[in-house]
Tab-separated table of C-alpha atoms and ligand atoms in Angstrom:
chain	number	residue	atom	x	y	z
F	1	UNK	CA	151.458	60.570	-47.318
F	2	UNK	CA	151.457	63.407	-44.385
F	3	UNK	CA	152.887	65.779	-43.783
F	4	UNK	CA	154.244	66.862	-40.226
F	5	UNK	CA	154.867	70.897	-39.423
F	6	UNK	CA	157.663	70.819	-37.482
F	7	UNK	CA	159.444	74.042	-38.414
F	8	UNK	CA	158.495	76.187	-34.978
F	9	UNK	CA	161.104	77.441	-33.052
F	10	UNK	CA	158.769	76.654	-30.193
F	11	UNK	CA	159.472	79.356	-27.909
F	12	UNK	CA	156.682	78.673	-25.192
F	13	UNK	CA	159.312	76.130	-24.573
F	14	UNK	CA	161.666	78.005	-24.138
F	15	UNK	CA	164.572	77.448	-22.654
F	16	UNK	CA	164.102	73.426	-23.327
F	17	UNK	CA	163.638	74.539	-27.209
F	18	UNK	CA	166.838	76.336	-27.249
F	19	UNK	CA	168.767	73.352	-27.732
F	20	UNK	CA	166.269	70.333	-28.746
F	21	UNK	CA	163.177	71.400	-31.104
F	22	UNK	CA	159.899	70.525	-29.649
F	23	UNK	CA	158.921	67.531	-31.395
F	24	UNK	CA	161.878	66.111	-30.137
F	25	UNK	CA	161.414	66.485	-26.331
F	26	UNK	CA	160.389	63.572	-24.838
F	27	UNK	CA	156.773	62.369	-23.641
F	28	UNK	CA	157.670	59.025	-21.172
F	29	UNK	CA	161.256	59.174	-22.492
F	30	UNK	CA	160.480	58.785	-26.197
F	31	UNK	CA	160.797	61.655	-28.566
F	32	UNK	CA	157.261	63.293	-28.641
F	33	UNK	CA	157.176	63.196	-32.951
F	34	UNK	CA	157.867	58.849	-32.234
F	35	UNK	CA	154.913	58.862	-30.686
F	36	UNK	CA	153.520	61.285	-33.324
F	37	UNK	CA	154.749	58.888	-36.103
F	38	UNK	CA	153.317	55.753	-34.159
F	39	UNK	CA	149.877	56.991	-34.806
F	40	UNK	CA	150.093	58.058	-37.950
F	41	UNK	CA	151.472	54.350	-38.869
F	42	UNK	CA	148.671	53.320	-37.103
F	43	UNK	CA	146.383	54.422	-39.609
F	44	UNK	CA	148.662	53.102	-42.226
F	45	UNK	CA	150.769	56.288	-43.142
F	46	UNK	CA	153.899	54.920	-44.331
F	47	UNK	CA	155.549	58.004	-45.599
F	48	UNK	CA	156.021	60.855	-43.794
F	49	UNK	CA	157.429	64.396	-45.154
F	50	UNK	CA	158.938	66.651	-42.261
F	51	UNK	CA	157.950	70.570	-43.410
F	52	UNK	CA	160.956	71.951	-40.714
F	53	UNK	CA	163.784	75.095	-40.563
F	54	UNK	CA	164.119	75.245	-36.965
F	55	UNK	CA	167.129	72.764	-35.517
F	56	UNK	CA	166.743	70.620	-38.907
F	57	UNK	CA	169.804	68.756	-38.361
F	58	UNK	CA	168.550	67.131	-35.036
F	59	UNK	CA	165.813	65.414	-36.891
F	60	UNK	CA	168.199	63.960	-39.147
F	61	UNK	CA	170.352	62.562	-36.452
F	62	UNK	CA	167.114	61.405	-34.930
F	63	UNK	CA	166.392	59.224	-38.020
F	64	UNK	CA	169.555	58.572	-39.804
F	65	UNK	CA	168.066	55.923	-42.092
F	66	UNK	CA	165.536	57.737	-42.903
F	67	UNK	CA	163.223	55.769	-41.346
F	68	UNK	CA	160.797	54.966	-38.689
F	69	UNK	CA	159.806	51.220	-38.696
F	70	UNK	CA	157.141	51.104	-41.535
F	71	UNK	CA	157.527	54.844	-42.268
F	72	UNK	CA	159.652	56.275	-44.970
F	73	UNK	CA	160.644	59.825	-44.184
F	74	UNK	CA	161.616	62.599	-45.840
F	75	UNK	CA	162.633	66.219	-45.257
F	76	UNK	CA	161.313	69.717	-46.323
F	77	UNK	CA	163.389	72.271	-44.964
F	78	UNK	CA	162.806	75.611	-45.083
F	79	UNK	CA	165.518	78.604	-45.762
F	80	UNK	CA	162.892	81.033	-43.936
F	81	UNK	CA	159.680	79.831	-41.761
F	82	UNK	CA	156.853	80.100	-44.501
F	83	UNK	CA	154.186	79.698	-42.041
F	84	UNK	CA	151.997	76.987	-41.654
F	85	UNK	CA	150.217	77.126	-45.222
F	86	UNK	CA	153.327	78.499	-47.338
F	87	UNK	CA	154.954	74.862	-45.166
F	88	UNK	CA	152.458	72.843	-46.480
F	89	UNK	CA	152.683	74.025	-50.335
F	90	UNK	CA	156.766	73.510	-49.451
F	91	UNK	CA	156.437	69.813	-48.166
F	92	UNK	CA	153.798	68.697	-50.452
F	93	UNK	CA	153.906	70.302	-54.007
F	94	UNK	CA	153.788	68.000	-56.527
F	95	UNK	CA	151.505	65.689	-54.570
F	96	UNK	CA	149.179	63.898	-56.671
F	97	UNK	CA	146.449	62.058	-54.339
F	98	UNK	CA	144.788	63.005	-50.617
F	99	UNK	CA	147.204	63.142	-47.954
F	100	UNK	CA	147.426	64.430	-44.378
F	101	UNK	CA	148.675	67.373	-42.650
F	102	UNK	CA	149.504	67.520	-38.660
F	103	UNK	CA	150.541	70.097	-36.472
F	104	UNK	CA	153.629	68.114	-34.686
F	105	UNK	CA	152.771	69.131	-31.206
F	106	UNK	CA	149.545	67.901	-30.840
F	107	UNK	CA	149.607	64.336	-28.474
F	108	UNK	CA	145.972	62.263	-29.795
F	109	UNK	CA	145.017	59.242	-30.895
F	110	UNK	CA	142.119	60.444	-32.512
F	111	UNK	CA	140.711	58.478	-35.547
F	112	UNK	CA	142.427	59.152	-38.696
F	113	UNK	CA	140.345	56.747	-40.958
F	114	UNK	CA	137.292	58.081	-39.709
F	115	UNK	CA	138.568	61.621	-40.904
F	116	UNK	CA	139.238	60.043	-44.167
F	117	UNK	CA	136.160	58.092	-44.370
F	118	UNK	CA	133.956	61.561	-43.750
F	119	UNK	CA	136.486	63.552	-46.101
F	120	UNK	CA	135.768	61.395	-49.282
F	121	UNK	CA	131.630	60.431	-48.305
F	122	UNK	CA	131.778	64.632	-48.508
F	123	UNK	CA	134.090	64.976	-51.514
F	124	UNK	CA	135.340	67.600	-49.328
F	125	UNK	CA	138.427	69.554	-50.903
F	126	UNK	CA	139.490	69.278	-46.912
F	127	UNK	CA	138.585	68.044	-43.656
F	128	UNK	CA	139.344	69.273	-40.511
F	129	UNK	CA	139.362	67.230	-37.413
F	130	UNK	CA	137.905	69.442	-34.183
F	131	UNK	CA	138.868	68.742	-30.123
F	132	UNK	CA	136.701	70.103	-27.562
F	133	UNK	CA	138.389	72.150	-24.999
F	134	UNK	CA	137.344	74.048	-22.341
F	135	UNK	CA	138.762	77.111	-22.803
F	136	UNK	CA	139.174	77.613	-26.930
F	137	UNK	CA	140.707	81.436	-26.578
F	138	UNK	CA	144.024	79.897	-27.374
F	139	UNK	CA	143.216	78.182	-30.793
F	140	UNK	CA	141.791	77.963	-33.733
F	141	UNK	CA	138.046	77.574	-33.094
F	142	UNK	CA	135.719	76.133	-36.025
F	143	UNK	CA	131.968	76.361	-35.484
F	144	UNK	CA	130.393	73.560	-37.980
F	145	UNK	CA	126.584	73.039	-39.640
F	146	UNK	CA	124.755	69.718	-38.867
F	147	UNK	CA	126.262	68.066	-41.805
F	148	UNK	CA	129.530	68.928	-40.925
F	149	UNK	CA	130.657	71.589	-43.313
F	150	UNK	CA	133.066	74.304	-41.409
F	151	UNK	CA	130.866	77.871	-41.133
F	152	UNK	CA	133.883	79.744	-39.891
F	153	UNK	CA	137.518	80.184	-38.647
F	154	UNK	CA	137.780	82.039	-35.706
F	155	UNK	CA	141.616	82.278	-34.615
F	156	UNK	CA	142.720	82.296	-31.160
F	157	UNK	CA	138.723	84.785	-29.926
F	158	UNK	CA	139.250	86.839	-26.834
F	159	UNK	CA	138.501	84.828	-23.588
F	160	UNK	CA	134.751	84.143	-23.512
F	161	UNK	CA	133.737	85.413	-26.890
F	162	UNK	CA	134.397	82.043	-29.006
F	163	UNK	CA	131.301	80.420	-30.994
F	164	UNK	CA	132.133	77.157	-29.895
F	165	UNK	CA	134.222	75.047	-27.900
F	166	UNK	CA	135.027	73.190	-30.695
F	167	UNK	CA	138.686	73.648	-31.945
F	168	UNK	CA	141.092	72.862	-34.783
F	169	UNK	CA	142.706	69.982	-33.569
F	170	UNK	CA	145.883	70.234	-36.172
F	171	UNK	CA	145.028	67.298	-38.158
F	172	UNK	CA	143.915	67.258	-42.035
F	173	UNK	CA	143.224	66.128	-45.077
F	174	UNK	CA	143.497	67.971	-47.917
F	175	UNK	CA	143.363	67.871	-51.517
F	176	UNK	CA	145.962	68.759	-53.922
F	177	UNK	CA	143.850	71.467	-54.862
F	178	UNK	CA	144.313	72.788	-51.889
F	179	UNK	CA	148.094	73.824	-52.227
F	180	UNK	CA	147.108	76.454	-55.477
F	181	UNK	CA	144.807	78.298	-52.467
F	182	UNK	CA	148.376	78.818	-51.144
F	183	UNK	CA	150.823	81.423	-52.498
F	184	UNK	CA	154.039	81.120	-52.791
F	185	UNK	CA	156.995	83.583	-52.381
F	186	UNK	CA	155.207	84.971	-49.004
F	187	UNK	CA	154.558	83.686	-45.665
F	188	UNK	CA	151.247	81.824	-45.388
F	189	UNK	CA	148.703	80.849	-42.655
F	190	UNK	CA	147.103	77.798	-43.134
F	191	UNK	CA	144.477	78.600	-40.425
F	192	UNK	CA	144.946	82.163	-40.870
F	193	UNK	CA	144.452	82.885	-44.387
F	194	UNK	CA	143.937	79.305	-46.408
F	195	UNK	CA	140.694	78.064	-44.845
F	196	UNK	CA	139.190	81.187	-44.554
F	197	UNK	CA	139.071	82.202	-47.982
F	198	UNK	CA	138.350	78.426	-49.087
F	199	UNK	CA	135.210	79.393	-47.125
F	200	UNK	CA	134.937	82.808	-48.897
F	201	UNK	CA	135.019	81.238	-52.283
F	202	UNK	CA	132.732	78.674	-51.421
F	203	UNK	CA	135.062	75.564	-51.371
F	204	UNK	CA	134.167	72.500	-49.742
F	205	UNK	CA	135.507	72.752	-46.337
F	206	UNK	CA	134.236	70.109	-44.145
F	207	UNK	CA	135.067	69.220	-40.213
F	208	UNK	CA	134.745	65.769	-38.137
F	209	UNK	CA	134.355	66.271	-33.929
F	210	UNK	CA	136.218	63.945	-32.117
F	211	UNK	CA	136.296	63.297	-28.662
F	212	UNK	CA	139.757	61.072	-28.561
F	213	UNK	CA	142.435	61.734	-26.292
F	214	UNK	CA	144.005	65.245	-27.487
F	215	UNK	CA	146.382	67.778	-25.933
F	216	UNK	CA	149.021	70.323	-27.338
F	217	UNK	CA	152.181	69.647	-25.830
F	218	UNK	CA	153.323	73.060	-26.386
F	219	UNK	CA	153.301	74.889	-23.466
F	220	UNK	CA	155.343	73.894	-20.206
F	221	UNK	CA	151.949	72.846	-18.261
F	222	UNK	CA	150.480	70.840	-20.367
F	223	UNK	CA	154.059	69.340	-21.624
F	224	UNK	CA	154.144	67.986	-17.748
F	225	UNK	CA	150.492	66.918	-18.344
F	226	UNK	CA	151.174	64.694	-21.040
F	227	UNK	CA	153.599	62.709	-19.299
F	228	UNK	CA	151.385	61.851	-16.471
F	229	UNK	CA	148.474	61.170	-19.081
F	230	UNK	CA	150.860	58.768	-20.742
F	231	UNK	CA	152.104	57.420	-17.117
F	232	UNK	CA	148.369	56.414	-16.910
F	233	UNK	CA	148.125	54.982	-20.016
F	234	UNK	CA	145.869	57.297	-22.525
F	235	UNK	CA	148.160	55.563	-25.012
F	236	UNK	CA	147.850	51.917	-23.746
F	237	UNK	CA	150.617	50.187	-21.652
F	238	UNK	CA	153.893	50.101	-21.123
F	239	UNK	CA	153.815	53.999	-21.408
F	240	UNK	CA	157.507	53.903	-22.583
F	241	UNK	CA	159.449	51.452	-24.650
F	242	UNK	CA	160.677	48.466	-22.598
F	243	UNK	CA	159.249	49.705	-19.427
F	244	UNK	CA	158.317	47.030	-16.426
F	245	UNK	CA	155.978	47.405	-14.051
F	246	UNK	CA	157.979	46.969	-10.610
F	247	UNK	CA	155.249	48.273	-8.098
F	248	UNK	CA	151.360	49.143	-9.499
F	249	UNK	CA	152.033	52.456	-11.516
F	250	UNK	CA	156.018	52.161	-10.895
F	251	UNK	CA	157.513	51.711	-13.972
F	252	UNK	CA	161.350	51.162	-14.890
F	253	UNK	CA	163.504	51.172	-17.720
F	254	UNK	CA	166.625	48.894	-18.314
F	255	UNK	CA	169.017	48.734	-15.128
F	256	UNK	CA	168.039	51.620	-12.303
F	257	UNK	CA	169.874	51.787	-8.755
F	258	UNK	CA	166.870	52.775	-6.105
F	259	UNK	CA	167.650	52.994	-2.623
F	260	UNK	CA	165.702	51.000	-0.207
F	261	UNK	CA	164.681	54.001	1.891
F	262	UNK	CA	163.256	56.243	-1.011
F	263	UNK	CA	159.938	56.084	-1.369
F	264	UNK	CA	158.092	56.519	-4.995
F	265	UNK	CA	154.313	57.113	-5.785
F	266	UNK	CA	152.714	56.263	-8.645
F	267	UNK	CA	152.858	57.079	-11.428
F	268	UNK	CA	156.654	56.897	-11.820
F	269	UNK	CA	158.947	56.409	-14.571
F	270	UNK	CA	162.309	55.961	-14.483
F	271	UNK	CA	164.769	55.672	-17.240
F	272	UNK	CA	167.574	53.191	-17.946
F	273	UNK	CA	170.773	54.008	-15.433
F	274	UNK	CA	168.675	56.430	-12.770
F	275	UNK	CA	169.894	56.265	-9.458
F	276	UNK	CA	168.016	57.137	-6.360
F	277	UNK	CA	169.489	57.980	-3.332
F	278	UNK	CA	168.347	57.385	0.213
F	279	UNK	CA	165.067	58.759	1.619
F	280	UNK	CA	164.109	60.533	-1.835
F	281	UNK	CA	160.598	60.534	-2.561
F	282	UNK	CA	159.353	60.677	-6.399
F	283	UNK	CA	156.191	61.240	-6.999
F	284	UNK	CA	153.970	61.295	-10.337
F	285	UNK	CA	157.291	61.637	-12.051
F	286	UNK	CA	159.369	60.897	-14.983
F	287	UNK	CA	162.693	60.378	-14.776
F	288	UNK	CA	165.259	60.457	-18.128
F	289	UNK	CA	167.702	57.939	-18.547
F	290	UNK	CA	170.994	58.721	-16.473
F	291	UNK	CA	169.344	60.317	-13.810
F	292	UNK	CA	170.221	61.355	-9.999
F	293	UNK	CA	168.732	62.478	-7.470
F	294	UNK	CA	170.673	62.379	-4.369
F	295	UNK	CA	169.803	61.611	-0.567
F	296	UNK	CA	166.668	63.243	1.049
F	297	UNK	CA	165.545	65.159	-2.356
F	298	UNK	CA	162.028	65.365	-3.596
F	299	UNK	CA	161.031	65.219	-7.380
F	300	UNK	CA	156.992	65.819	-7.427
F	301	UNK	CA	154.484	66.316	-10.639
F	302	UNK	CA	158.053	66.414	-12.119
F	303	UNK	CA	159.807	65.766	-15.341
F	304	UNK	CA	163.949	65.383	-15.264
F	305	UNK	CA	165.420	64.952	-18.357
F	306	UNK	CA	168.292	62.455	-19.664
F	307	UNK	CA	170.970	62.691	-17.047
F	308	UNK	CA	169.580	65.677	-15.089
F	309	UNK	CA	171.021	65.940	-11.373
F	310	UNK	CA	169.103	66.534	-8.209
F	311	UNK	CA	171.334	67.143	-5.366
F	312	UNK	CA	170.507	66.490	-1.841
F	313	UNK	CA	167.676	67.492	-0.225
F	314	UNK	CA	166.590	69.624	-3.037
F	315	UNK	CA	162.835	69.848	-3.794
F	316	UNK	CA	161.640	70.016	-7.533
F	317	UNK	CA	157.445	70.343	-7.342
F	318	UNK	CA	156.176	70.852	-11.319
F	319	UNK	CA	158.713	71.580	-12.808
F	320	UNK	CA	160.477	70.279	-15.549
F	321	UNK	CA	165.221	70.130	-15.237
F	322	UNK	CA	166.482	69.899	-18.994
F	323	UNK	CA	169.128	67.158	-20.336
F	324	UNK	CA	172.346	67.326	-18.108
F	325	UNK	CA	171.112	70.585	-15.672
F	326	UNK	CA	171.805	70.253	-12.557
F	327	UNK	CA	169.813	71.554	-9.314
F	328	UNK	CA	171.987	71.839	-6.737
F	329	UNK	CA	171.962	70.802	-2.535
F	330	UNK	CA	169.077	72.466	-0.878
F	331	UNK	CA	167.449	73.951	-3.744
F	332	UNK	CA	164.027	74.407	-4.525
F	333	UNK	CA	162.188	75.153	-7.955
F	334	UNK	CA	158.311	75.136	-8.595
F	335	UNK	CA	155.160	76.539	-10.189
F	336	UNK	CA	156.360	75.128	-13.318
F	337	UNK	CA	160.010	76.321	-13.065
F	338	UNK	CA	161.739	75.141	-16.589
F	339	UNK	CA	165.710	74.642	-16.485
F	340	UNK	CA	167.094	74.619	-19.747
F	341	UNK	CA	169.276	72.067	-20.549
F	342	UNK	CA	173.066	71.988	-19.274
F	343	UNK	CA	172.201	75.051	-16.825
F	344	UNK	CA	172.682	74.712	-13.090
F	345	UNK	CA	170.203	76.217	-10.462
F	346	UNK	CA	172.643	77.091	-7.461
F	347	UNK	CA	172.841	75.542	-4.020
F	348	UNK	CA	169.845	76.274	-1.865
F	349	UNK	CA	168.311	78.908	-4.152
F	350	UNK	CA	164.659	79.282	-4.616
F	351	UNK	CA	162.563	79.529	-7.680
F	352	UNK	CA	158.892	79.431	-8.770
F	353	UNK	CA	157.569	79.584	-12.230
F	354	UNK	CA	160.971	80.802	-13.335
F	355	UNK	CA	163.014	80.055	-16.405
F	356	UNK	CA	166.575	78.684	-16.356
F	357	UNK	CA	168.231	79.702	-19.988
F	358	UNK	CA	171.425	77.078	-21.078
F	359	UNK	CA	174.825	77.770	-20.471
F	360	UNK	CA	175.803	80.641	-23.846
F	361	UNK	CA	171.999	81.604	-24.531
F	362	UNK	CA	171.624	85.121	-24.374
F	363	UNK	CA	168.090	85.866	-24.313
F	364	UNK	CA	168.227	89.474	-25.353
F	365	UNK	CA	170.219	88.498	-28.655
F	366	UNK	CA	167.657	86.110	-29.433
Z	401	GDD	N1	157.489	74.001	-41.264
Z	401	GDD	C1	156.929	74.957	-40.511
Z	401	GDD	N2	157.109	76.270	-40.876
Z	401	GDD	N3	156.228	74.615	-39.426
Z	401	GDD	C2	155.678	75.597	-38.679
Z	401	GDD	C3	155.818	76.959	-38.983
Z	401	GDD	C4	156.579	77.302	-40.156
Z	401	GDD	O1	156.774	78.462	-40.523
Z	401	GDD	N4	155.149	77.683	-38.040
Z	401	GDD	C5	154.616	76.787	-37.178
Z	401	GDD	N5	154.935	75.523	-37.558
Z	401	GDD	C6	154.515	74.272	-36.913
Z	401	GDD	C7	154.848	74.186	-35.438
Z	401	GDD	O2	156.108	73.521	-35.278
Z	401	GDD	C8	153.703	73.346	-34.877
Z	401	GDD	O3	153.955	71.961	-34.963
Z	401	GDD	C9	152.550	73.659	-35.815
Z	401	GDD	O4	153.105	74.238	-36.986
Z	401	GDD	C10	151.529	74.600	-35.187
Z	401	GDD	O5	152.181	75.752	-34.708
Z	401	GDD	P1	151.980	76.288	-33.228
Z	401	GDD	O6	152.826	77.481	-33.083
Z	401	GDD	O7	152.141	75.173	-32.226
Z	401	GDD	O8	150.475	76.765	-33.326
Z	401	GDD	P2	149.392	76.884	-32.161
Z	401	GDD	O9	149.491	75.716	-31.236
Z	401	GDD	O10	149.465	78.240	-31.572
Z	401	GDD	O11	148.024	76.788	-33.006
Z	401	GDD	C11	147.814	75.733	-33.929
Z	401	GDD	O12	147.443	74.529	-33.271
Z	401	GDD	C12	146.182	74.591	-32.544
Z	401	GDD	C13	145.968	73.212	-31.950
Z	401	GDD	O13	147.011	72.905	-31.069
Z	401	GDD	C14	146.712	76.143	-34.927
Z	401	GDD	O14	146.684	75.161	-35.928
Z	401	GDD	C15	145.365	76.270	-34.222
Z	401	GDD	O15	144.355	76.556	-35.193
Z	401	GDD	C16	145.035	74.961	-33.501
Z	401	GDD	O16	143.806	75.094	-32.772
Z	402	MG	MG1	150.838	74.243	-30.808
């Protein structure tokens, strides 16, 4: 069994989050938590228990059988956010053997058996996987002994003052032990307040480094960096369901209408129904199903989502235009602009690093 956290309202997301919960957005136009679920299957997971409250009702639309090929899901949802440990006692009280827990935002295919394999050869109450990063001031860092066993939890150490490079990765395996270090009734850090005092009362809290492919998809950056790491196959080839190759690193989905003149450079995908008008060029960029981008545009280090519309001669450089926005004629958005979904950047405006809310979102009653 593991359990996924998916409960965050994912605001570094924002405005995309507004209206689809992160684990939803798509990586290569399929729903980041697929790919999630994918993995975990992998490893022969074939029940899954989404710990959620934010947007609940979009998972279940997502999965209306309740399933995901081999994997049997069901849903904890909670009435509050309990934080990440009071989510985990939520999902997985009653739970009788090992399972897993993942943070379900983290993009990896790091080795879950191996995890396992060091978690029981320890008869560790849980085991931590760790992900090297270069700069660790924006996690969880976890400084280990030679045999493994975790010395500390260090959350989120100014810039420069972490023990290690060596971070929580989001993925365990825990005991059902584990769940009494929890309370209940109050919010609870997993990270925060559960491993620590495991530590502090001497329980056996063990960590594996791994150097698989790993990256948070949680922040607008790196959310643009995982599609081009998929477009290049970290996850193995095709990087989306049904995609062709049509051109080396061109890849296309179902029925697209591409002008002659346009010009694309890889890597490029583009989604079932896209249409391309003439003299575009697309470069390292995902396109959603039902997009268009019209005559003379540019889309660059780009994501559009489903049915997103670039008008002409617009110019969209790392950014990323939510499901159904529009960017009108002559515009031009960069610097990791985000443009929430339905919302319409005007004719031949300019924008860098800005945020486009949806159509009825009112920030400041948020
Ligand atoms: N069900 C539920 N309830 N889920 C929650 C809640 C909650 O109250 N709060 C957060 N989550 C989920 C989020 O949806 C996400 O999938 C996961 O828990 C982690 O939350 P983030 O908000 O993304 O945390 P973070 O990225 O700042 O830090 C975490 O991940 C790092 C690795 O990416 C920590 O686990 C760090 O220690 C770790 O290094
Ligand atoms: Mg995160």
């Amino acid at each position: 069994m593991a359990v996924v956290l998916v409960g965050g309202e994912g605001t570094r997301l924002r405005p995309l989050t507004y209206t689809t919960p992160k684990p939803l957005l798509p990586i290569c136009n399929r729903p980041f938590l697929e790919r999630q679920l994918l993995w975990l299957a992998s490893s022969g997971v074939d029940e899954v228990v989404l710990s959620m409250g934010y947007l609940p009702d979009a998972f279940k639309q997502r999965f209306p059988d309740d399933r995901f090929g081999e994997i049997q899901i069901r849903y904890a949802v909670e009435d509050e956010p309990l934080g990440t440990g009071g989510a985990i006692r939520f999902a997985a009280e009653g739970a009788t053997g090992t399972f897993l827990v993942c943070n379900g935002d983290v993009l990896t295919d790091l080795d879950i058996r191996e995890l396992l394999k060091v978690h029981e050869a320890a008869a560790a109450e849980a085991t931590i996987a760790l992900t090297q990063v270069e700069d660790p001031s924006a996690f969880g860092v976890v400084p280990t002994a030679e045999d493994g066993r975790v010395l500390a939890f260090v959350v989120k150490p100014p810039p420069g003052l972490a023990p290690t490079d060596w971070i929580n990765a989001g993925t365990y395996v825990l005991e059902p032990s584990m769940l009494e270090r929890i309370p209940t009734g109050v919010t609870a850090s997993v990270e925060r307040e559960t491993f620590p005092r495991t530590l502090e009362s001497g329980g056996a809290l063990y960590a594996v480094q791994s150097d698989a492919f790993w990256l948070d998809i949680g922040v607008p950056r790196q959310f643009l960096d995982a599609q081009e790491f998929v477009l290049d196959g970290v996850l193995g080839f095709p990087p989306a369901p049904g995609a062709r190759e049509q051109g080396e690193g061109i890849w296309v989905q179902g029925d697209v209408d591409v002008d002659p003149t346009a010009r694309l450079a890889p890597p490029v995908l583009l989604g079932d129904g896209s249409v391309i008008g003439a003299d575009v060029a697309v470069k390292r960029s995902v396109l959603g199903p039902g997009c268009r981008v019209r005559e003379a545009a540019s889309v660059v280090g780009s994501v559009l989502l489903d049915g997103a519309q670039v008008g002409a001669r617009s110019a969209i450089t790392d950014s990323i235009v939510g499901s159904g926005a529009e960017v009108q004629a002559g515009a031009s958005i960069g610097e990791v602009t985000v443009v929430g979904a339905g919302a319409v950047v005007e004719a031949g405006t300019a924008m860098l690093g800005a945020r486009v809310l949806p159509p009825g979102v009112d920030e400041a009653a948020t």
